[in-house]
mmCIF file of C-alpha atoms in Angstrom:
data_model
loop_
_atom_site.group_PDB
_atom_site.id
_atom_site.type_symbol
_atom_site.label_atom_id
_atom_site.label_comp_id
_atom_site.label_asym_id
_atom_site.label_seq_id
_atom_site.Cartn_x
_atom_site.Cartn_y
_atom_site.Cartn_z
ATOM 1 C CA MET Y 27 -18.411 37.784 -56.523
ATOM 2 C CA LEU Y 28 -20.663 35.066 -57.626
ATOM 3 C CA LEU Y 29 -19.345 33.303 -54.066
ATOM 4 C CA LEU Y 30 -20.712 36.323 -52.767
ATOM 5 C CA ALA Y 31 -24.384 36.152 -54.196
ATOM 6 C CA ALA Y 32 -24.096 32.334 -53.452
ATOM 7 C CA ALA Y 33 -23.576 33.287 -49.696
ATOM 8 C CA GLY Y 34 -26.314 35.571 -49.214
ATOM 9 C CA LEU Y 35 -28.864 33.403 -51.166
ATOM 10 C CA VAL Y 36 -28.212 30.548 -47.802
ATOM 11 C CA ALA Y 37 -28.264 33.042 -45.839
ATOM 12 C CA PHE Y 38 -31.655 34.429 -46.843
ATOM 13 C CA VAL Y 39 -33.032 30.728 -47.118
ATOM 14 C CA LEU Y 40 -31.588 30.317 -43.960
ATOM 15 C CA LEU Y 41 -32.840 32.925 -41.917
ATOM 16 C CA LEU Y 42 -36.223 32.358 -44.174
ATOM 17 C CA TYR Y 43 -36.378 28.711 -42.688
ATOM 18 C CA MET Y 44 -35.612 30.154 -38.782
ATOM 19 C CA VAL Y 45 -38.635 33.411 -38.963
ATOM 20 C CA SER Y 46 -40.867 30.825 -40.722
ATOM 21 C CA PRO Y 47 -42.142 28.778 -37.546
ATOM 22 C CA LEU Y 48 -42.608 32.209 -36.172
ATOM 23 C CA ILE Y 49 -45.446 33.265 -38.073
ATOM 24 C CA SER Y 50 -46.845 29.446 -38.658
ATOM 25 C CA PRO Y 51 -50.025 27.943 -36.886
ATOM 26 C CA LYS Y 52 -50.231 26.932 -33.836
ATOM 27 C CA PRO Y 53 -50.691 23.106 -33.982
ATOM 28 C CA LEU Y 54 -54.158 21.706 -32.950
ATOM 29 C CA ALA Y 55 -54.255 19.820 -30.040
ATOM 30 C CA LEU Y 56 -56.059 16.675 -30.506
ATOM 31 C CA PRO Y 57 -55.722 14.913 -27.078
ATOM 32 C CA GLY Y 58 -59.322 15.401 -26.140
ATOM 33 C CA ALA Y 59 -60.477 17.753 -28.714
ATOM 34 C CA HIS Y 60 -63.282 16.978 -30.166
ATOM 35 C CA VAL Y 61 -62.794 15.852 -34.135
ATOM 36 C CA VAL Y 62 -65.665 15.516 -36.788
ATOM 37 C CA VAL Y 63 -66.008 13.169 -39.630
ATOM 38 C CA THR Y 64 -68.413 13.306 -42.570
ATOM 39 C CA GLY Y 65 -68.152 9.928 -44.687
ATOM 40 C CA GLY Y 66 -66.727 8.577 -41.538
ATOM 41 C CA SER Y 67 -68.182 4.970 -42.371
ATOM 42 C CA SER Y 68 -65.348 3.686 -45.003
ATOM 43 C CA GLY Y 69 -62.208 4.636 -46.756
ATOM 44 C CA ILE Y 70 -60.300 8.092 -46.488
ATOM 45 C CA GLY Y 71 -62.744 9.183 -43.753
ATOM 46 C CA LYS Y 72 -62.650 5.975 -41.481
ATOM 47 C CA CYS Y 73 -59.118 5.654 -41.795
ATOM 48 C CA ILE Y 74 -58.666 9.476 -40.318
ATOM 49 C CA ALA Y 75 -61.259 8.861 -37.977
ATOM 50 C CA ILE Y 76 -58.883 6.161 -36.909
ATOM 51 C CA GLU Y 77 -55.652 8.627 -36.647
ATOM 52 C CA CYS Y 78 -57.440 11.117 -34.745
ATOM 53 C CA TYR Y 79 -58.604 8.467 -32.380
ATOM 54 C CA LYS Y 80 -54.869 6.987 -31.718
ATOM 55 C CA GLN Y 81 -53.943 10.550 -30.912
ATOM 56 C CA GLY Y 82 -56.481 11.310 -27.982
ATOM 57 C CA ALA Y 83 -59.551 12.971 -29.890
ATOM 58 C CA PHE Y 84 -62.988 11.968 -29.239
ATOM 59 C CA ILE Y 85 -64.962 10.864 -32.440
ATOM 60 C CA THR Y 86 -67.754 11.803 -34.241
ATOM 61 C CA LEU Y 87 -68.694 10.022 -37.068
ATOM 62 C CA VAL Y 88 -70.760 10.727 -39.506
ATOM 63 C CA ALA Y 89 -72.348 9.117 -42.638
ATOM 64 C CA ARG Y 90 -75.520 7.297 -44.133
ATOM 65 C CA ASN Y 91 -75.646 4.063 -43.714
ATOM 66 C CA GLU Y 92 -75.957 3.152 -40.245
ATOM 67 C CA ASP Y 93 -74.750 -0.923 -40.474
ATOM 68 C CA LYS Y 94 -71.217 1.064 -42.252
ATOM 69 C CA LEU Y 95 -71.004 3.007 -38.852
ATOM 70 C CA LEU Y 96 -71.344 0.777 -36.677
ATOM 71 C CA GLN Y 97 -69.245 -1.734 -37.934
ATOM 72 C CA ALA Y 98 -66.839 1.261 -38.416
ATOM 73 C CA LYS Y 99 -67.441 2.665 -34.555
ATOM 74 C CA LYS Y 100 -65.540 -0.728 -33.560
ATOM 75 C CA GLU Y 101 -62.772 -0.834 -35.888
ATOM 76 C CA ILE Y 102 -62.143 2.884 -34.146
ATOM 77 C CA GLU Y 103 -62.413 1.678 -30.759
ATOM 78 C CA LYS Y 104 -59.819 -0.289 -30.774
ATOM 79 C CA HIS Y 105 -57.067 2.173 -30.842
ATOM 80 C CA SER Y 106 -58.448 3.950 -27.671
ATOM 81 C CA ILE Y 107 -55.724 5.583 -25.603
ATOM 82 C CA ASN Y 108 -57.717 5.620 -22.429
ATOM 83 C CA ASP Y 109 -61.321 4.833 -21.351
ATOM 84 C CA LYS Y 110 -62.645 8.626 -21.819
ATOM 85 C CA GLN Y 111 -62.313 8.291 -25.265
ATOM 86 C CA VAL Y 112 -65.478 8.293 -27.083
ATOM 87 C CA VAL Y 113 -67.293 7.310 -30.612
ATOM 88 C CA LEU Y 114 -70.702 8.756 -31.137
ATOM 89 C CA CYS Y 115 -72.388 7.843 -34.949
ATOM 90 C CA ILE Y 116 -74.751 10.154 -36.252
ATOM 91 C CA SER Y 117 -76.862 9.297 -39.836
ATOM 92 C CA VAL Y 118 -77.659 11.611 -42.013
ATOM 93 C CA ASP Y 119 -77.382 12.753 -45.116
ATOM 94 C CA VAL Y 120 -74.994 15.813 -45.408
ATOM 95 C CA SER Y 121 -76.334 17.170 -49.089
ATOM 96 C CA GLN Y 122 -79.710 17.086 -48.434
ATOM 97 C CA ASP Y 123 -81.077 19.651 -45.377
ATOM 98 C CA TYR Y 124 -79.109 21.523 -44.152
ATOM 99 C CA ASN Y 125 -81.317 22.591 -41.022
ATOM 100 C CA GLN Y 126 -80.971 18.716 -40.322
ATOM 101 C CA VAL Y 127 -77.540 18.497 -40.881
ATOM 102 C CA GLU Y 128 -76.997 21.897 -38.305
ATOM 103 C CA ASN Y 129 -79.392 20.020 -35.768
ATOM 104 C CA VAL Y 130 -77.065 16.591 -35.902
ATOM 105 C CA ILE Y 131 -73.955 19.244 -35.237
ATOM 106 C CA LYS Y 132 -75.547 20.279 -31.894
ATOM 107 C CA GLN Y 133 -76.447 17.530 -31.119
ATOM 108 C CA ALA Y 134 -72.778 16.320 -31.446
ATOM 109 C CA GLN Y 135 -71.321 19.139 -29.709
ATOM 110 C CA GLU Y 136 -74.178 18.381 -26.397
ATOM 111 C CA LYS Y 137 -72.547 15.434 -26.154
ATOM 112 C CA LEU Y 138 -68.833 15.419 -26.847
ATOM 113 C CA GLY Y 139 -68.375 19.189 -26.828
ATOM 114 C CA PRO Y 140 -67.622 22.557 -29.518
ATOM 115 C CA VAL Y 141 -66.283 21.182 -32.911
ATOM 116 C CA ASP Y 142 -62.354 21.299 -32.972
ATOM 117 C CA MET Y 143 -62.236 19.609 -36.178
ATOM 118 C CA LEU Y 144 -64.211 19.085 -38.779
ATOM 119 C CA VAL Y 145 -62.633 16.739 -42.163
ATOM 120 C CA ASN Y 146 -65.247 17.150 -44.851
ATOM 121 C CA CYS Y 147 -64.911 13.526 -46.471
ATOM 122 C CA ALA Y 148 -68.462 12.942 -47.581
ATOM 123 C CA GLY Y 149 -68.103 12.031 -51.303
ATOM 124 C CA THR Y 150 -68.507 10.242 -54.344
ATOM 125 C CA SER Y 151 -67.072 9.450 -57.809
ATOM 126 C CA MET Y 152 -69.217 9.323 -61.442
ATOM 127 C CA SER Y 153 -66.885 9.082 -64.751
ATOM 128 C CA GLY Y 154 -67.656 8.964 -68.530
ATOM 129 C CA LYS Y 155 -68.001 11.108 -71.427
ATOM 130 C CA PHE Y 156 -69.760 14.962 -71.033
ATOM 131 C CA GLU Y 157 -71.967 13.756 -73.889
ATOM 132 C CA GLU Y 158 -73.091 10.704 -72.642
ATOM 133 C CA LEU Y 159 -73.331 11.641 -68.828
ATOM 134 C CA GLU Y 160 -76.628 12.094 -67.855
ATOM 135 C CA VAL Y 161 -77.605 16.227 -66.601
ATOM 136 C CA SER Y 162 -78.867 14.701 -63.187
ATOM 137 C CA SER Y 163 -75.256 13.146 -62.279
ATOM 138 C CA PHE Y 164 -73.801 16.829 -62.373
ATOM 139 C CA GLU Y 165 -76.609 17.808 -59.949
ATOM 140 C CA LYS Y 166 -75.916 15.578 -58.203
ATOM 141 C CA LEU Y 167 -72.103 15.176 -57.977
ATOM 142 C CA MET Y 168 -72.235 19.273 -57.118
ATOM 143 C CA SER Y 169 -74.741 18.231 -54.420
ATOM 144 C CA ILE Y 170 -72.601 15.376 -52.618
ATOM 145 C CA ASN Y 171 -68.798 16.759 -52.898
ATOM 146 C CA TYR Y 172 -69.675 20.381 -52.896
ATOM 147 C CA LEU Y 173 -72.898 21.274 -51.303
ATOM 148 C CA GLY Y 174 -71.991 17.867 -48.553
ATOM 149 C CA SER Y 175 -68.932 20.275 -47.783
ATOM 150 C CA VAL Y 176 -70.896 23.366 -47.224
ATOM 151 C CA TYR Y 177 -73.336 22.451 -44.982
ATOM 152 C CA PRO Y 178 -71.386 20.924 -42.203
ATOM 153 C CA SER Y 179 -68.724 23.537 -42.850
ATOM 154 C CA ARG Y 180 -71.557 26.389 -41.894
ATOM 155 C CA ALA Y 181 -72.681 24.320 -38.846
ATOM 156 C CA VAL Y 182 -69.725 24.701 -36.863
ATOM 157 C CA ILE Y 183 -67.954 27.861 -38.299
ATOM 158 C CA THR Y 184 -70.125 30.301 -36.103
ATOM 159 C CA THR Y 185 -68.600 28.260 -32.950
ATOM 160 C CA MET Y 186 -65.045 28.398 -34.149
ATOM 161 C CA LYS Y 187 -64.699 31.741 -34.504
ATOM 162 C CA GLU Y 188 -66.188 32.413 -30.830
ATOM 163 C CA ARG Y 189 -63.871 30.346 -28.955
ATOM 164 C CA ARG Y 190 -60.599 31.537 -31.851
ATOM 165 C CA VAL Y 191 -59.585 27.521 -31.940
ATOM 166 C CA GLY Y 192 -60.303 25.294 -35.131
ATOM 167 C CA ARG Y 193 -59.825 23.196 -38.300
ATOM 168 C CA ILE Y 194 -61.621 22.316 -41.113
ATOM 169 C CA VAL Y 195 -60.705 20.127 -43.688
ATOM 170 C CA PHE Y 196 -61.751 19.530 -47.102
ATOM 171 C CA VAL Y 197 -61.072 16.413 -48.897
ATOM 172 C CA SER Y 198 -60.805 17.115 -52.761
ATOM 173 C CA SER Y 199 -58.466 14.902 -55.105
ATOM 174 C CA GLN Y 200 -56.185 15.408 -57.374
ATOM 175 C CA ALA Y 201 -59.006 15.582 -60.067
ATOM 176 C CA GLY Y 202 -59.061 18.422 -58.479
ATOM 177 C CA GLN Y 203 -55.608 20.074 -59.396
ATOM 178 C CA LEU Y 204 -56.215 18.802 -63.127
ATOM 179 C CA GLY Y 205 -58.935 18.207 -65.207
ATOM 180 C CA LEU Y 206 -58.992 14.818 -67.075
ATOM 181 C CA PHE Y 207 -60.777 12.329 -69.696
ATOM 182 C CA GLY Y 208 -64.154 11.255 -68.360
ATOM 183 C CA PHE Y 209 -64.316 13.427 -65.159
ATOM 184 C CA THR Y 210 -66.303 16.570 -65.917
ATOM 185 C CA ALA Y 211 -68.862 16.078 -63.616
ATOM 186 C CA TYR Y 212 -66.768 15.103 -61.070
ATOM 187 C CA SER Y 213 -63.878 17.451 -61.095
ATOM 188 C CA SER Y 214 -65.955 20.399 -61.288
ATOM 189 C CA SER Y 215 -67.039 19.311 -58.431
ATOM 190 C CA LYS Y 216 -63.886 18.959 -56.341
ATOM 191 C CA PHE Y 217 -62.564 22.289 -58.461
ATOM 192 C CA ALA Y 218 -65.259 23.574 -57.019
ATOM 193 C CA ILE Y 219 -64.413 23.140 -53.051
ATOM 194 C CA ARG Y 220 -61.232 24.995 -53.616
ATOM 195 C CA GLY Y 221 -62.561 28.107 -54.325
ATOM 196 C CA LEU Y 222 -64.489 27.831 -51.184
ATOM 197 C CA ALA Y 223 -61.865 26.849 -49.244
ATOM 198 C CA GLU Y 224 -59.638 29.870 -50.227
ATOM 199 C CA ALA Y 225 -62.390 32.295 -49.757
ATOM 200 C CA LEU Y 226 -63.316 30.632 -46.637
ATOM 201 C CA GLN Y 227 -59.600 30.643 -45.171
ATOM 202 C CA MET Y 228 -58.829 34.600 -45.747
ATOM 203 C CA GLU Y 229 -62.078 34.631 -43.766
ATOM 204 C CA VAL Y 230 -61.354 32.861 -40.948
ATOM 205 C CA LYS Y 231 -57.517 33.032 -40.496
ATOM 206 C CA PRO Y 232 -58.469 36.417 -38.229
ATOM 207 C CA TYR Y 233 -60.053 33.936 -36.146
ATOM 208 C CA ASN Y 234 -57.295 31.747 -35.468
ATOM 209 C CA VAL Y 235 -58.872 29.430 -37.595
ATOM 210 C CA TYR Y 236 -57.220 27.023 -40.397
ATOM 211 C CA VAL Y 237 -58.515 26.003 -43.420
ATOM 212 C CA THR Y 238 -56.935 22.513 -45.239
ATOM 213 C CA VAL Y 239 -57.610 21.072 -49.025
ATOM 214 C CA ALA Y 240 -56.449 18.142 -49.247
ATOM 215 C CA TYR Y 241 -56.062 16.308 -52.861
ATOM 216 C CA PRO Y 242 -55.751 12.547 -52.587
ATOM 217 C CA PRO Y 243 -54.381 10.715 -55.671
ATOM 218 C CA ASP Y 244 -56.437 7.658 -56.420
ATOM 219 C CA THR Y 245 -56.995 5.626 -52.728
ATOM 220 C CA ASP Y 246 -57.489 1.893 -52.457
ATOM 221 C CA THR Y 247 -61.228 2.221 -50.931
ATOM 222 C CA PRO Y 248 -64.522 0.592 -51.914
ATOM 223 C CA GLY Y 249 -65.425 4.406 -53.945
ATOM 224 C CA LEU Y 250 -62.732 3.619 -55.631
ATOM 225 C CA ALA Y 251 -63.431 -0.242 -56.647
ATOM 226 C CA GLU Y 252 -67.055 1.172 -57.495
ATOM 227 C CA GLU Y 253 -66.089 3.464 -59.791
ATOM 228 C CA ASN Y 254 -64.141 1.727 -61.674
ATOM 229 C CA LYS Y 255 -66.421 0.048 -62.683
ATOM 230 C CA THR Y 256 -67.475 2.357 -64.966
ATOM 231 C CA LYS Y 257 -64.573 4.042 -65.573
ATOM 232 C CA PRO Y 258 -63.410 4.807 -69.320
ATOM 233 C CA LEU Y 259 -60.662 3.238 -71.326
ATOM 234 C CA GLU Y 260 -58.942 6.760 -71.569
ATOM 235 C CA THR Y 261 -59.232 7.436 -67.860
ATOM 236 C CA ARG Y 262 -58.180 4.000 -66.892
ATOM 237 C CA LEU Y 263 -55.040 4.227 -68.922
ATOM 238 C CA ILE Y 264 -54.517 7.822 -67.295
ATOM 239 C CA SER Y 265 -54.647 7.246 -63.677
ATOM 240 C CA GLU Y 266 -52.683 3.821 -64.317
ATOM 241 C CA THR Y 267 -49.721 6.180 -64.408
ATOM 242 C CA THR Y 268 -49.852 7.042 -61.300
ATOM 243 C CA ALA Y 269 -49.536 3.753 -57.561
ATOM 244 C CA ILE Y 270 -52.922 3.513 -55.962
ATOM 245 C CA CYS Y 271 -51.889 4.338 -52.736
ATOM 246 C CA LYS Y 272 -53.943 3.446 -49.145
ATOM 247 C CA PRO Y 273 -55.843 4.950 -47.234
ATOM 248 C CA GLU Y 274 -54.070 5.032 -43.911
ATOM 249 C CA GLN Y 275 -51.236 6.600 -45.711
ATOM 250 C CA VAL Y 276 -53.461 9.364 -47.098
ATOM 251 C CA ALA Y 277 -54.561 9.879 -43.697
ATOM 252 C CA LYS Y 278 -51.665 10.153 -42.083
ATOM 253 C CA GLN Y 279 -50.519 12.620 -43.764
ATOM 254 C CA ILE Y 280 -54.058 14.728 -43.849
ATOM 255 C CA VAL Y 281 -53.876 14.930 -40.137
ATOM 256 C CA LYS Y 282 -50.482 15.812 -39.777
ATOM 257 C CA ASP Y 283 -51.174 18.887 -42.335
ATOM 258 C CA ALA Y 284 -54.041 19.860 -40.482
ATOM 259 C CA ILE Y 285 -52.720 20.046 -37.112
ATOM 260 C CA GLN Y 286 -49.713 22.108 -38.591
ATOM 261 C CA GLY Y 287 -52.565 24.620 -40.135
ATOM 262 C CA ASN Y 288 -51.446 23.569 -43.375
ATOM 263 C CA PHE Y 289 -53.806 25.039 -46.225
ATOM 264 C CA ASN Y 290 -52.274 22.320 -49.153
ATOM 265 C CA SER Y 291 -51.733 18.832 -47.862
ATOM 266 C CA SER Y 292 -50.633 16.852 -50.775
ATOM 267 C CA ILE Y 293 -49.453 13.096 -51.162
ATOM 268 C CA GLY Y 294 -45.720 11.619 -52.812
ATOM 269 C CA SER Y 295 -44.199 13.244 -54.656
ATOM 270 C CA ASP Y 296 -46.664 13.724 -57.689
ATOM 271 C CA GLY Y 297 -48.895 15.423 -55.470
ATOM 272 C CA TYR Y 298 -45.914 17.552 -54.175
ATOM 273 C CA MET Y 299 -45.737 18.697 -57.674
ATOM 274 C CA LEU Y 300 -49.226 19.296 -58.697
ATOM 275 C CA SER Y 301 -50.175 21.238 -55.347
ATOM 276 C CA SER Y 302 -46.580 24.068 -56.172
ATOM 277 C CA LEU Y 303 -48.398 24.439 -59.852
ATOM 278 C CA THR Y 304 -51.310 24.374 -58.953
ATOM 279 C CA CYS Y 305 -50.960 27.138 -56.188
ATOM 280 C CA GLY Y 306 -51.910 30.134 -57.773
ATOM 281 C CA MET Y 307 -53.334 32.553 -54.911
ATOM 282 C CA ALA Y 308 -53.552 30.248 -52.774
ATOM 283 C CA PRO Y 309 -52.821 30.854 -49.152
ATOM 284 C CA VAL Y 310 -49.115 29.583 -47.442
ATOM 285 C CA THR Y 311 -48.917 28.826 -44.417
ATOM 286 C CA SER Y 312 -45.154 29.520 -43.995
ATOM 287 C CA ILE Y 313 -42.509 31.787 -46.004
ATOM 288 C CA THR Y 314 -40.805 28.941 -46.542
ATOM 289 C CA GLU Y 315 -43.516 27.256 -48.601
ATOM 290 C CA GLY Y 316 -43.929 30.394 -50.859
ATOM 291 C CA LEU Y 317 -40.084 30.374 -51.610
ATOM 292 C CA GLN Y 318 -40.337 26.676 -52.773
ATOM 293 C CA GLN Y 319 -43.695 27.382 -54.735
ATOM 294 C CA VAL Y 320 -41.624 30.269 -56.074
ATOM 295 C CA VAL Y 321 -37.869 28.121 -57.008
ATOM 296 C CA THR Y 322 -39.703 25.093 -58.657
ATOM 297 C CA MET Y 323 -42.427 26.343 -60.709
ATOM 298 C CA GLY Y 324 -40.565 26.343 -63.858
ATOM 299 C CA LEU Y 325 -38.808 22.849 -63.605
ATOM 300 C CA PHE Y 326 -42.652 21.015 -62.562
ATOM 301 C CA ARG Y 327 -44.325 23.302 -65.286
ATOM 302 C CA THR Y 328 -41.902 21.400 -67.367
ATOM 303 C CA ILE Y 329 -42.088 17.736 -66.141
ATOM 304 C CA ALA Y 330 -46.245 18.510 -66.002
ATOM 305 C CA LEU Y 331 -46.118 19.319 -70.389
ATOM 306 C CA PHE Y 332 -44.519 15.240 -70.369
ATOM 307 C CA TYR Y 333 -47.641 14.376 -68.940
ATOM 308 C CA LEU Y 334 -49.434 16.389 -70.308
ATOM 309 C CA GLY Y 335 -48.147 15.036 -73.392
ATOM 310 C CA SER Y 336 -48.537 11.560 -72.808
ATOM 311 C CA PHE Y 337 -51.902 11.988 -71.299
ATOM 312 C CA ASP Y 338 -53.520 13.474 -75.426
ATOM 313 C CA ASN Y 339 -51.321 10.569 -76.836
ATOM 314 C CA ILE Y 340 -53.500 7.978 -74.331
ATOM 315 C CA VAL Y 341 -56.809 9.521 -75.452
ATOM 316 C CA ARG Y 342 -55.841 9.435 -78.990
ATOM 317 C CA ARG Y 343 -54.320 5.862 -79.363
ATOM 318 C CA CYS Y 344 -57.630 5.102 -77.736
ATOM 319 C CA MET Y 345 -59.616 6.950 -80.884
ATOM 320 C CA VAL Y 346 -57.652 5.669 -82.967
ATOM 321 C CA GLN Y 347 -58.313 1.828 -81.506
ATOM 322 C CA LYS Y 348 -62.001 2.364 -81.172
ATOM 323 C CA ALA Y 349 -61.803 4.051 -84.776
ATOM 324 C CA LYS Y 350 -60.960 0.502 -86.353
ATOM 325 C CA PRO Y 351 -64.140 -1.532 -86.371
ATOM 326 C CA GLU Y 352 -65.803 0.712 -88.477
ATOM 327 C CA VAL Y 353 -63.197 0.748 -90.861
ATOM 328 C CA VAL Y 354 -63.540 -2.759 -90.961
ATOM 329 C CA ASP Y 355 -67.492 -2.915 -91.101
ATOM 330 C CA LYS Y 356 -67.721 -0.230 -94.033
ATOM 331 C CA THR Y 357 -65.755 -2.212 -95.871
ATOM 332 C CA ALA Y 358 -66.784 -5.623 -95.581
#
């Protein structure tokens, strides 16, 4: 009886693997496609632009700093695979004025054609204890990380729906899956992106437009170096429990998942576990993806409890360590 049940389970899983490709999105062809990357002058954004360019795409780089944009343009152009490819640079703050963002997207489409893929990579980070962060920090991060993704997406979505083709990528963070000490402002802005992405995916899926949310871990970028300058001790120690990824590695995975139309894009085993744990009511790209989440949920939750326990221990140790000098001063 057990053998029969096992055989039935194996047959069911094999059937799912066979049927799954039939309901998955058709991969997006990058050769000749127009890819817009915000925050494309450095870090993950620049590496995503390079990865798409290597596959034959036409690139529009959007960022604030003109000098960095031109420098990134030269670097990207070294990876061309034909002499027809173009890298267009546009300097604009995508988080300030929607009308301005809409106008520059129109300019890009006039020069390079309709946008086939938009990668929302513009973002920034700020850490500190909740009561020590200025209220303006919450407003700034929500503006850059959230509205800085809303505006470009809003500017391209109508054309994508009309053409019935397109990909929209939101670069969130593992801090957008798990709230951590010191990230009350940052995590909030990254969690917001997921809510936007889930609702948007339900709206645009019938039009063959697919949304991808990427959750990269700490990545070796100029942004991380700047963030580490003011990161609280507790946040730094928690961050050090995982390895730092290379931006090239992160970019390859994001581009691969976006091409396939995968809703979730995660990096490494920790990223896979977090995405499975926090999937909730998130869309799935295939039956097998949903099955894997169901099967692994219990095990991953058990592992996660050990992680959470270790994070709490780090916070408590830091609290005790900071309290010791106060005790010495009072007894002196």
